[in-house]
Coordinates of C-alpha atoms in Angstrom, one line a residue:
M126 CA 0.0 0.0 0.0
D127 CA 1.2 3.5 -0.9
T128 CA 2.2 5.8 2.0
E129 CA -0.3 8.3 0.6
N130 CA -3.1 5.8 0.7
K131 CA -2.1 4.3 4.0
A132 CA -4.9 4.3 6.6
R133 CA -4.5 6.8 9.4
I134 CA -4.6 5.2 12.9
S135 CA -5.3 7.5 15.8
R136 CA -5.5 6.9 19.5
I137 CA -7.0 9.6 21.7
M138 CA -6.4 9.2 25.4
A139 CA -9.2 11.1 27.0
G140 CA -9.6 11.4 30.7
P141 CA -13.0 11.9 32.4
G142 CA -14.8 15.1 31.7
T143 CA -12.2 16.2 29.0
G144 CA -14.7 16.6 26.2
K145 CA -14.4 13.3 24.5
T146 CA -17.9 13.4 22.9
Y147 CA -17.4 16.9 21.7
N148 CA -14.1 16.0 20.2
L149 CA -15.5 13.0 18.3
V150 CA -18.5 15.0 17.0
K151 CA -16.2 17.8 15.7
R152 CA -13.9 15.3 14.0
I153 CA -16.9 13.8 12.1
E154 CA -18.2 17.3 11.3
A155 CA -14.8 18.2 9.8
L156 CA -14.9 15.0 7.6
L157 CA -18.4 15.8 6.4
K158 CA -17.5 19.3 5.5
G159 CA -14.5 18.0 3.7
G160 CA -16.7 15.9 1.5
A161 CA -16.6 12.5 3.2
D162 CA -19.4 10.1 2.4
P163 CA -21.5 9.8 5.6
Q164 CA -22.6 6.3 4.8
R165 CA -18.9 5.2 4.8
I166 CA -18.4 6.5 8.4
L167 CA -19.0 4.1 11.3
L168 CA -19.2 5.1 14.9
V169 CA -19.0 2.2 17.4
T170 CA -19.9 2.6 21.0
F171 CA -19.8 0.4 24.1
T172 CA -23.3 1.1 25.5
R173 CA -26.7 2.1 24.1
T174 CA -26.6 5.3 26.1
S175 CA -23.3 6.4 24.5
A176 CA -24.7 5.5 21.0
L177 CA -27.9 7.6 21.6
D178 CA -25.9 10.5 23.1
L179 CA -23.6 10.6 20.1
V180 CA -26.5 10.3 17.6
K181 CA -28.2 13.2 19.4
E182 CA -25.0 15.3 19.2
L183 CA -24.6 14.4 15.5
R184 CA -28.1 15.5 14.8
T185 CA -27.3 19.0 16.2
L186 CA -24.7 19.4 13.4
K187 CA -25.9 21.7 10.6
T188 CA -23.7 19.8 8.2
P189 CA -25.9 18.1 5.6
H190 CA -26.4 14.3 5.8
A191 CA -24.9 13.9 9.3
Q192 CA -27.9 11.7 10.2
L193 CA -26.7 9.1 7.6
I194 CA -23.6 8.2 9.7
H195 CA -23.9 4.7 11.0
S196 CA -23.7 4.8 14.8
D197 CA -24.3 1.7 16.9
T198 CA -23.2 -0.5 19.8
L199 CA -20.7 -3.2 18.7
H200 CA -23.2 -5.9 19.8
S201 CA -26.1 -4.4 17.8
F202 CA -23.9 -3.9 14.8
S203 CA -22.6 -7.5 15.0
L204 CA -26.1 -8.9 15.3
H205 CA -27.1 -7.0 12.2
I206 CA -24.2 -8.6 10.3
L207 CA -25.2 -12.1 11.5
H208 CA -28.8 -11.6 10.5
K209 CA -27.9 -10.2 7.1
A210 CA -25.6 -13.1 6.5
E211 CA -28.4 -15.6 7.6
Y212 CA -25.8 -17.0 10.0
F213 CA -28.3 -18.4 12.4
L214 CA -30.4 -20.1 9.7
T215 CA -27.4 -21.8 8.1
H216 CA -26.0 -23.0 11.4
G217 CA -29.3 -24.2 12.8
R218 CA -29.3 -21.7 15.6
E219 CA -32.2 -19.8 17.2
T220 CA -32.0 -16.2 18.4
R221 CA -33.9 -16.7 21.6
I222 CA -31.6 -14.9 24.0
L223 CA -31.1 -16.3 27.5
M224 CA -31.9 -14.0 30.4
E225 CA -29.2 -13.6 33.0
F226 CA -31.1 -15.5 35.6
E227 CA -31.7 -18.4 33.1
L228 CA -27.9 -18.9 32.9
R229 CA -28.1 -20.5 36.4
F230 CA -30.1 -23.4 35.0
L231 CA -27.7 -23.8 32.0
L232 CA -24.7 -24.0 34.3
E233 CA -26.5 -26.4 36.6
D234 CA -27.0 -28.8 33.7
L235 CA -23.3 -28.8 32.7
S236 CA -20.7 -31.0 34.3
G237 CA -18.7 -29.4 37.1
N238 CA -18.8 -26.8 39.9
V239 CA -21.3 -24.0 39.0
R240 CA -18.9 -21.3 40.2
E241 CA -16.0 -22.6 38.1
L242 CA -18.3 -23.1 35.2
G243 CA -19.3 -19.4 35.5
K244 CA -15.7 -18.4 35.1
K245 CA -15.4 -20.6 32.0
L246 CA -18.5 -19.0 30.6
K247 CA -16.9 -15.5 30.9
A248 CA -13.9 -16.9 29.0
F249 CA -16.1 -18.4 26.3
E250 CA -17.9 -15.1 25.9
A251 CA -14.4 -13.4 25.3
A252 CA -13.7 -16.1 22.6
W253 CA -11.3 -17.7 25.1
A254 CA -8.9 -14.7 25.2
R255 CA -8.6 -14.3 28.9
D256 CA -5.5 -12.2 28.6
Q257 CA -4.6 -9.3 26.2
E258 CA -1.8 -11.4 24.7
Q259 CA -4.0 -14.3 23.7
E260 CA -5.5 -14.7 20.2
P261 CA -9.3 -14.9 20.5
G262 CA -11.3 -17.6 18.8
W263 CA -10.2 -21.0 20.0
A264 CA -10.5 -23.1 23.1
L265 CA -7.1 -24.8 23.5
D266 CA -7.3 -26.3 26.9
P267 CA -9.0 -29.7 27.0
S268 CA -11.3 -28.7 29.8
D269 CA -12.3 -25.5 27.8
K270 CA -13.0 -27.6 24.7
E271 CA -15.2 -30.0 26.8
F272 CA -17.1 -27.0 28.3
E273 CA -17.6 -25.4 24.9
Q274 CA -19.0 -28.7 23.4
E275 CA -21.3 -29.2 26.3
L276 CA -22.5 -25.6 26.2
S277 CA -23.1 -25.7 22.5
S278 CA -25.1 -28.9 22.9
W279 CA -27.3 -27.3 25.6
L280 CA -27.9 -24.2 23.5
L281 CA -28.8 -26.2 20.4
F282 CA -31.2 -28.4 22.3
H283 CA -32.9 -25.5 24.0
K284 CA -33.0 -23.4 20.7
A285 CA -31.3 -20.5 22.5
M286 CA -28.2 -18.4 22.4
L287 CA -26.3 -16.1 24.7
I288 CA -26.3 -12.4 24.0
S289 CA -22.5 -12.5 24.6
E290 CA -22.1 -15.1 21.9
I291 CA -22.8 -12.4 19.3
I292 CA -19.2 -11.1 19.3
P293 CA -17.4 -14.5 19.0
L294 CA -19.8 -15.6 16.3
T295 CA -19.3 -12.4 14.3
L296 CA -15.6 -12.7 14.7
R297 CA -15.7 -16.2 13.4
Y298 CA -17.9 -15.3 10.5
L299 CA -15.8 -12.4 9.3
R300 CA -12.5 -14.4 9.7
D301 CA -14.0 -17.2 7.7
N302 CA -15.5 -15.0 5.1
P303 CA -13.0 -12.1 4.3
A304 CA -14.7 -11.3 1.0
S305 CA -18.2 -11.2 2.4
P306 CA -20.3 -8.6 0.7
I307 CA -22.4 -8.1 3.8
L308 CA -19.9 -5.7 5.4
K309 CA -19.7 -2.2 4.0
D310 CA -16.4 -0.8 2.9
Y311 CA -16.0 1.9 5.4
E312 CA -13.6 4.8 5.0
H313 CA -13.6 6.0 8.6
V314 CA -14.2 4.0 11.8
F315 CA -14.5 5.6 15.2
V316 CA -14.5 3.5 18.4
D317 CA -15.6 5.0 21.7
E318 CA -14.6 3.6 25.2
Y319 CA -11.9 1.4 23.6
Q320 CA -10.5 0.5 27.1
D321 CA -13.8 -1.5 27.7
L322 CA -13.3 -3.8 24.8
N323 CA -11.9 -7.3 25.3
K324 CA -9.4 -8.9 22.9
A325 CA -12.2 -10.5 20.9
E326 CA -13.9 -7.2 20.4
Q327 CA -10.7 -5.5 19.5
S328 CA -10.0 -8.2 16.9
L329 CA -13.5 -7.8 15.5
I330 CA -13.1 -4.0 15.2
N331 CA -10.0 -4.7 13.0
L332 CA -12.0 -7.0 10.7
I333 CA -14.9 -4.6 10.5
R334 CA -12.7 -1.6 9.5
R335 CA -10.7 -3.5 6.9
A336 CA -8.6 -0.7 5.3
A337 CA -10.5 2.2 6.8
N338 CA -9.0 5.0 8.9
L339 CA -9.3 4.1 12.5
T340 CA -9.7 6.4 15.5
V341 CA -10.1 4.9 19.0
V342 CA -10.9 6.9 22.1
G343 CA -10.4 5.7 25.7
D344 CA -8.6 5.9 29.0
E345 CA -6.8 3.2 30.9
D346 CA -7.8 4.7 34.2
Q347 CA -11.5 4.1 33.3
S348 CA -11.1 0.5 32.4
I349 CA -13.5 -1.3 34.7
Y350 CA -14.5 -4.6 33.0
Q351 CA -11.4 -6.8 33.4
D352 CA -13.0 -9.0 36.0
F353 CA -16.5 -9.0 34.3
R354 CA -15.5 -9.4 30.6
H355 CA -11.7 -9.9 30.4
A356 CA -11.4 -6.3 29.1
H357 CA -7.8 -5.3 30.1
P358 CA -6.5 -1.7 30.3
E359 CA -3.6 -3.0 28.2
G360 CA -6.0 -3.0 25.3
I361 CA -5.6 0.7 24.9
T362 CA -2.2 1.2 26.4
A363 CA -0.6 -1.4 24.1
F364 CA -2.7 -0.3 21.1
H365 CA 0.4 1.1 19.3
T366 CA 2.1 -2.4 19.4
V367 CA -0.8 -3.7 17.2
Y368 CA -0.9 -0.6 15.0
P369 CA 2.8 0.6 14.9
D370 CA 2.0 3.8 13.0
T371 CA -0.4 5.0 15.6
V372 CA -0.7 8.8 16.0
D373 CA -1.3 9.7 19.6
E374 CA -3.4 12.6 20.9
G375 CA -4.4 13.5 24.4
L376 CA -7.3 15.1 26.2
D377 CA -6.3 15.8 29.8
V378 CA -8.0 18.9 31.0
C379 CA -11.1 18.0 33.0
R380 CA -13.9 20.6 32.2
R381 CA -16.5 18.7 34.3
C382 CA -15.1 18.2 37.8
P383 CA -14.4 20.9 40.4
Q384 CA -10.8 21.5 41.5
L385 CA -10.9 19.4 44.7
V386 CA -12.4 16.4 43.0
V387 CA -9.6 16.4 40.4
E388 CA -7.1 16.5 43.2
I389 CA -8.5 13.5 45.0
A390 CA -9.0 11.6 41.8
N391 CA -5.4 12.0 40.9
S392 CA -4.3 11.1 44.3
L393 CA -6.4 7.9 44.3
I394 CA -5.4 6.6 40.8
S395 CA -1.7 7.3 41.4
N396 CA -1.7 4.3 43.7
N397 CA -2.1 2.1 40.6
K398 CA 1.4 1.0 39.6
R399 CA 0.4 -0.6 36.2
R400 CA -0.4 2.7 34.5
A401 CA 1.3 5.6 32.7
D402 CA 2.6 8.4 34.9
K403 CA 0.0 11.1 34.0
E404 CA -2.4 13.4 35.7
L405 CA -5.8 14.8 35.0
K406 CA -5.6 18.6 34.9
P407 CA -8.4 20.8 36.4
F408 CA -9.9 23.5 34.2
P409 CA -8.5 26.7 35.5
T410 CA -11.9 28.5 36.0
N411 CA -13.8 25.6 37.6
A412 CA -15.1 26.0 41.1
T413 CA -13.3 24.5 44.1
G414 CA -16.3 22.2 44.8
E415 CA -17.4 20.4 47.9
I416 CA -16.5 17.0 49.3
H417 CA -18.2 15.4 52.3
I418 CA -17.2 12.1 53.9
V419 CA -20.0 10.8 56.2
Q420 CA -20.4 7.7 58.3
W421 CA -23.7 6.5 59.7
S422 CA -24.6 3.9 62.3
D423 CA -26.5 1.6 59.9
I424 CA -28.2 1.5 56.5
P425 CA -31.6 2.8 57.7
N426 CA -30.0 5.9 59.3
E427 CA -27.9 6.4 56.2
A428 CA -31.0 6.3 54.0
R429 CA -32.9 8.8 56.1
G430 CA -29.9 11.1 56.4
I431 CA -29.0 11.1 52.7
A432 CA -32.7 11.5 51.7
T433 CA -33.0 14.5 54.1
Y434 CA -29.9 16.0 52.8
I435 CA -31.1 15.7 49.2
Y436 CA -34.6 17.0 50.1
E437 CA -33.1 20.1 51.8
Q438 CA -30.7 20.8 49.0
I439 CA -33.6 20.7 46.5
Q440 CA -35.8 22.9 48.6
K441 CA -33.0 25.5 48.8
G442 CA -32.6 25.4 45.0
Q443 CA -29.1 24.1 45.2
F444 CA -29.9 21.1 42.9
E445 CA -32.8 19.8 40.8
P446 CA -33.7 16.1 41.3
G447 CA -32.3 15.3 37.8
E448 CA -28.9 16.8 38.8
I449 CA -28.4 14.1 41.5
L450 CA -26.7 10.8 41.0
I451 CA -26.6 8.1 43.8
L452 CA -24.1 5.3 43.2
C453 CA -24.3 2.1 45.2
P454 CA -22.1 -1.0 45.2
R455 CA -25.1 -3.1 46.0
K456 CA -28.8 -2.5 45.4
Q457 CA -29.7 -2.7 49.2
F458 CA -28.3 0.8 49.7
G459 CA -30.2 2.2 46.8
I460 CA -33.5 0.6 47.7
A461 CA -33.3 2.0 51.2
I462 CA -32.5 5.5 50.0
K463 CA -35.2 5.4 47.3
E464 CA -37.8 4.4 49.9
A465 CA -36.7 7.3 52.2
L466 CA -36.9 9.7 49.3
A467 CA -40.4 8.5 48.5
E468 CA -41.5 9.4 52.0
L469 CA -40.3 12.9 51.3
N470 CA -42.1 13.0 48.0
C471 CA -38.8 13.3 46.1
P472 CA -38.9 11.7 42.7
A473 CA -36.2 8.9 42.3
H474 CA -35.7 6.1 39.9
S475 CA -33.5 2.9 40.4
F476 CA -31.6 1.3 37.6
F477 CA -30.7 -1.9 39.4
R478 CA -33.0 -3.6 36.9
E479 CA -31.1 -6.9 36.4
E480 CA -31.5 -7.4 40.1
V481 CA -35.2 -7.5 40.0
F482 CA -34.6 -11.2 39.3
S483 CA -32.6 -11.7 42.5
G484 CA -33.4 -14.6 44.9
D485 CA -32.6 -18.3 45.2
P486 CA -34.4 -20.3 42.5
K487 CA -34.2 -23.3 44.8
K488 CA -36.7 -21.6 47.0
L489 CA -40.1 -20.7 45.6
T490 CA -40.6 -18.1 48.3
S491 CA -37.6 -16.1 47.2
S492 CA -37.8 -16.4 43.5
R493 CA -41.2 -14.9 42.8
T494 CA -40.1 -12.5 40.1
K495 CA -38.1 -15.1 38.2
E496 CA -41.0 -17.6 38.3
A497 CA -43.5 -14.9 37.3
F498 CA -41.5 -13.8 34.3
T499 CA -40.9 -17.4 33.3
L500 CA -44.6 -18.0 33.4
L501 CA -45.2 -14.9 31.2
Q502 CA -42.7 -16.3 28.6
L503 CA -44.5 -19.7 28.6
A504 CA -47.9 -17.9 28.3
A505 CA -46.5 -16.2 25.2
N506 CA -44.8 -19.4 23.8
Y507 CA -45.7 -22.8 25.3
F508 CA -42.7 -24.4 23.6
D509 CA -40.1 -21.9 24.9
R510 CA -37.5 -24.5 26.0
P511 CA -35.3 -22.3 28.2
A512 CA -38.4 -21.0 30.1
L513 CA -39.7 -24.5 30.5
R514 CA -36.4 -25.7 31.8
A515 CA -36.4 -22.9 34.4
W516 CA -40.1 -23.5 35.3
L517 CA -39.5 -27.2 35.9
G518 CA -36.5 -26.5 38.2
Y519 CA -37.9 -23.8 40.5
G520 CA -38.2 -25.0 44.1
S521 CA -35.9 -28.0 43.7
T522 CA -32.7 -28.4 45.7
D523 CA -30.8 -29.4 42.5
L524 CA -33.0 -27.2 40.3
G525 CA -34.4 -30.4 38.8
K526 CA -31.0 -31.3 37.3
K527 CA -31.2 -35.1 37.7
Q528 CA -34.8 -35.5 36.5
Y529 CA -34.4 -33.0 33.7
K530 CA -31.3 -34.9 32.5
V531 CA -33.6 -38.0 32.0
L532 CA -36.1 -35.9 30.1
R533 CA -33.6 -34.3 27.9
R534 CA -31.9 -37.6 27.0
Y535 CA -35.2 -39.1 26.0
C536 CA -36.0 -36.1 23.9
E537 CA -32.7 -36.3 22.1
Q538 CA -33.1 -40.0 21.5
T539 CA -36.6 -39.7 20.1
G540 CA -36.6 -36.3 18.5
K541 CA -39.6 -35.2 20.6
N542 CA -39.9 -31.9 22.3
P543 CA -40.0 -31.7 26.1
I544 CA -43.6 -30.4 26.2
E545 CA -44.8 -33.3 24.1
V546 CA -43.0 -35.9 26.3
L547 CA -44.3 -34.3 29.5
A548 CA -47.9 -34.3 28.1
Q549 CA -47.7 -37.9 27.0
L550 CA -46.4 -39.0 30.4
D551 CA -49.0 -37.0 32.3
N552 CA -51.8 -38.5 30.1
G553 CA -50.5 -42.1 30.4
I554 CA -49.6 -42.4 26.6
I555 CA -46.1 -43.3 27.6
D556 CA -44.9 -44.6 31.0
D557 CA -41.2 -45.1 30.8
I558 CA -38.5 -42.7 29.5
G559 CA -35.6 -44.4 31.2
G560 CA -35.9 -42.8 34.6
K561 CA -38.1 -41.1 37.2
I562 CA -39.3 -37.5 36.6
D563 CA -42.3 -37.3 38.9
K564 CA -41.3 -33.9 40.3
L565 CA -41.1 -32.4 36.8
I566 CA -44.6 -33.7 36.1
I567 CA -46.0 -32.0 39.2
R568 CA -44.5 -28.7 38.0
F569 CA -45.8 -29.3 34.5
R570 CA -49.3 -29.7 35.9
V571 CA -49.1 -26.5 37.8
L572 CA -48.0 -24.8 34.6
N573 CA -50.9 -26.1 32.6
E574 CA -53.4 -25.1 35.3
K575 CA -52.1 -21.5 35.2
L576 CA -52.0 -21.4 31.4
D577 CA -55.5 -22.8 31.1
Y578 CA -56.7 -20.0 33.4
F579 CA -55.2 -17.4 31.0
K580 CA -56.7 -18.9 27.8
S581 CA -59.7 -16.6 27.6
K582 CA -57.8 -13.4 28.7
K583 CA -56.2 -10.7 26.6
P584 CA -52.4 -10.2 26.7
I585 CA -52.7 -7.1 28.9
E586 CA -54.9 -9.0 31.4
V587 CA -52.4 -11.9 31.4
F588 CA -49.6 -9.5 32.2
E589 CA -51.5 -7.8 35.0
E590 CA -52.6 -11.2 36.5
I591 CA -49.0 -12.4 36.6
F592 CA -47.7 -9.0 37.8
P593 CA -50.4 -7.4 40.0
K594 CA -50.1 -3.6 39.9
H595 CA -50.7 -3.4 43.7
E596 CA -47.8 -5.6 44.6
D597 CA -44.5 -3.8 45.3
W598 CA -42.4 -6.6 43.8
A599 CA -44.3 -6.3 40.5
K600 CA -44.0 -2.5 40.1
P601 CA -40.6 -2.5 38.4
F602 CA -42.0 -4.8 35.7
H603 CA -44.8 -2.4 34.9
A604 CA -42.3 0.4 34.6
M605 CA -40.1 -1.7 32.3
A606 CA -43.0 -2.9 30.1
G607 CA -43.7 0.7 29.0
D608 CA -47.0 1.7 27.5
I609 CA -49.3 -1.3 27.1
D610 CA -52.7 -1.2 25.4
E611 CA -55.2 -3.7 24.1
E612 CA -53.1 -4.2 20.9
T613 CA -49.9 -5.0 22.7
S614 CA -48.9 -8.7 22.5
L615 CA -47.2 -10.7 25.2
G616 CA -44.2 -11.1 22.9
E617 CA -43.8 -7.3 22.7
I618 CA -44.1 -6.9 26.5
I619 CA -41.5 -9.6 27.1
E620 CA -39.1 -8.2 24.5
H621 CA -39.4 -4.7 26.1
I622 CA -38.7 -6.1 29.6
R623 CA -35.8 -8.2 28.3
T624 CA -34.2 -5.1 26.6
E625 CA -34.7 -2.9 29.7
V626 CA -33.1 -5.5 31.9
S627 CA -30.2 -6.6 29.7
Q628 CA -29.4 -3.3 27.9
P629 CA -30.9 -0.4 29.9
E630 CA -30.5 3.1 28.8
M631 CA -29.0 5.4 31.4
P632 CA -30.7 8.7 31.0
T633 CA -28.3 11.7 30.7
D634 CA -31.3 14.0 31.1
A635 CA -33.8 13.2 33.8
E636 CA -36.3 14.9 36.1
Y637 CA -35.7 12.5 39.0
V638 CA -32.8 11.3 41.2
R639 CA -31.0 8.5 39.5
I640 CA -29.9 5.5 41.6
M641 CA -27.6 2.9 40.1
S642 CA -24.4 0.9 40.4
L643 CA -20.9 2.4 40.1
H644 CA -20.4 0.5 36.8
K645 CA -23.5 1.9 35.2
S646 CA -22.5 5.5 35.9
K647 CA -19.9 5.5 33.0
G648 CA -20.8 8.2 30.6
L649 CA -23.0 10.1 33.0
S650 CA -22.5 13.3 35.1
A651 CA -24.4 15.2 37.7
K652 CA -23.9 18.3 39.9
L653 CA -24.3 16.2 43.1
V654 CA -22.8 12.6 43.2
I655 CA -23.3 10.5 46.3
V656 CA -21.4 7.2 46.6
T657 CA -22.8 4.9 49.3
G658 CA -21.5 1.6 50.7
F659 CA -18.1 3.2 51.0
I660 CA -16.8 0.4 53.2
Q661 CA -14.0 -2.2 53.0
G662 CA -15.3 -5.3 51.3
L663 CA -17.7 -3.4 49.0
I664 CA -15.5 -0.5 47.8
P665 CA -13.2 -2.1 47.2
S666 CA -14.7 -5.6 46.8
L667 CA -12.0 -8.1 48.0
G668 CA -12.4 -10.5 45.2
D669 CA -11.6 -14.3 45.3
D670 CA -9.4 -15.5 48.1
K671 CA -7.9 -18.2 45.8
L672 CA -6.3 -15.6 43.6
S673 CA -2.5 -15.2 43.6
E674 CA -1.0 -12.1 45.2
E675 CA -0.4 -10.6 41.8
A676 CA -3.9 -11.3 40.6
K677 CA -5.3 -9.7 43.8
D678 CA -3.2 -6.6 43.1
I679 CA -4.6 -6.4 39.6
Y680 CA -8.1 -6.9 40.9
L681 CA -7.6 -4.1 43.5
E682 CA -6.3 -1.8 40.8
E683 CA -9.6 -2.3 38.8
Q684 CA -11.6 -1.6 42.0
R685 CA -9.6 1.7 42.4
R686 CA -10.4 2.6 38.7
L687 CA -14.1 2.0 39.4
L688 CA -14.1 4.5 42.3
Y689 CA -12.1 6.9 40.1
V690 CA -14.9 6.7 37.5
A691 CA -17.5 7.2 40.2
I692 CA -16.1 10.3 41.8
T693 CA -15.3 12.0 38.5
R694 CA -19.0 12.0 37.5
T695 CA -19.6 15.1 39.7
K696 CA -19.7 18.7 38.5
H697 CA -19.9 20.3 41.9
T698 CA -20.5 18.2 45.1
L699 CA -19.2 14.7 46.0
V700 CA -20.5 12.8 49.1
L701 CA -18.8 9.5 50.2
S702 CA -21.1 7.7 52.6
S703 CA -20.4 4.6 54.8
V704 CA -22.1 2.7 57.6
A705 CA -20.6 1.3 60.8
S706 CA -22.7 -1.9 61.0
I707 CA -24.7 -4.1 58.7
P708 CA -26.9 -7.1 59.5
R709 CA -24.8 -10.3 58.9
N710 CA -27.5 -11.8 56.7
E711 CA -27.6 -8.6 54.6
L712 CA -23.8 -8.8 54.1
H713 CA -24.2 -12.4 52.9
N714 CA -26.9 -11.3 50.4
M715 CA -24.5 -8.6 49.2
R716 CA -21.9 -11.3 48.6
A717 CA -19.5 -9.4 50.8
V718 CA -17.0 -10.7 53.4
T719 CA -18.6 -10.7 56.8
P720 CA -16.2 -9.3 59.5
K721 CA -16.0 -11.3 62.7
G722 CA -16.3 -8.2 64.9
G723 CA -19.7 -7.1 66.1
T724 CA -22.7 -8.8 67.6
K725 CA -24.4 -12.1 66.7
S726 CA -26.8 -10.3 64.3
H727 CA -24.7 -7.4 63.1
A728 CA -21.2 -7.1 61.7
Y729 CA -19.1 -4.0 62.4
T730 CA -17.7 -2.5 59.2
I731 CA -15.0 0.0 58.5
T732 CA -14.6 2.8 56.0
S733 CA -12.9 1.9 52.7
S734 CA -9.2 1.7 52.7
F735 CA -9.4 4.0 49.6
L736 CA -10.2 6.9 51.9
R737 CA -6.6 7.4 52.9
E738 CA -5.6 7.2 49.2
L739 CA -7.7 10.3 48.4
G740 CA -4.9 12.5 49.8
P741 CA -4.7 15.5 52.0
S742 CA -7.3 17.5 50.1
C743 CA -10.0 15.1 51.2
P744 CA -11.8 16.1 54.4
N745 CA -11.9 13.8 57.4
P746 CA -15.1 11.8 57.9
V747 CA -17.9 13.0 60.2
T748 CA -20.8 11.2 61.7
G749 CA -24.2 11.7 60.2
A750 CA -25.3 13.4 63.4
R751 CA -22.5 16.0 63.1
W752 CA -22.7 16.5 59.4
D753 CA -23.0 20.2 58.8
Y754 CA -23.7 20.7 55.1
Q755 CA -25.2 24.2 55.3

């Protein structure tokens, strides 16, 4: 390739609040004004929220045809490629996506320890590239190969797929079909939040771009998905080793955060040793800002205290509800604060949506939401195999694993579907399938009784029967279902809820207090940011005891980056809130280490070790009773 025609590769290292979105939009505007074809420009984002925000910014451009630029999440873009290539049809795959809570039944049916299988599943979703140096696409270890074969067999039988399979499948398709006419010949490809992409996604980007100019934007200090998705900060720091002619640019002046917050953010992140020696610079004219460190006796007192503080600040005109962001390491903190705000008639919305399906599926009393949604899916499609598998397993100490194995084996031998076999057994048409499944038959009868009751009802009536409006546990589902009328089908309701749970939009503009996890705050900002659960064991989470010392250090650095992301969301005021004691059963539900100190019912907790790392600019903690925020 001629030097003149050689693709330009750019890496923009953009710290928090440094104008990344503005910079991207202005670059695209310059291309369009220079005569670039908008249909040959691709903008790839990590989340739906980022995609929508960038599209909104692009639409404000007065440059003609800006709306023709293709902007999408990498998952959505990849799914479009697979559909267009008829990949699922030619490979005998169905596109029924498994919900997160349904993965528990999948893992139960595979051979091995569920916890270890969960780790293998994460590696499979990253196309087996656990480390940045590994080539994605192939399982090389014998146990990984066995897992992949067993997983594929389960998915084929249940006519389902994992949402996280989309990237590995697209990577495989484009590698195997380099001349595919499905993929457009792009001239410019922009990738946002590159530090959040794992090696499989990075390789996929390279195949998508072909010979196009490539611009990636990211920040190693905001890499927070190494533990979740094998997305390593080295993905962006070592980018130039993959693309030797990389042209580097930097955005390091934080226009968002006040001076004090920039100081403590720099102090915190400087404790990470596996990073470049750099600092975020405060914008000279930004305000000093406020930082409050508060400790409460327990979660109920914290909730009341935080809610009162928010209420009073709103009443004084300091902040609007939509300018307030509450970040929680676990939903229990958020639920308590939301309830306290409701008592003060302060509008608040929680985005812990995937956790509406919390609870132990082995106990019917604690898995009501899971069972209800499963029933809704079966009411829409009686032959939905993943939903049937879950329904048959609820309330069983082994989730029906042993008996379901008998049913599945018989179905595979005869070519019959599970519903057909269960019905024939229940009606005495067949009496032996090679094993006992009496408990499954009981659950099958319960299902049929419920579905028979729904037969004469309209979809909206079925939904409201399964999720009664007056029940608190059902209210989040009515919010996620959106506007339902007489014409809305059960399938449409289900798809809306699935999307809201698995790919929620984090609103950048709101008229209510937003409550969410620290991870979900990426890309957001607010005048007032409150971080709760600022205790050792939650921030930072302590990780797996079985990790090596080096692995523990790497995990701790990611936890530090997560707090760095959280505190740099604020435009004016930051509150870090902790509690001195938590009920032991609550700590267990939070999947946190339970300290030995305390009483039989309550564990004494301590403020996060990250507090001392925030440096001398950070104020000392005060008790809730002595908090003077006037």
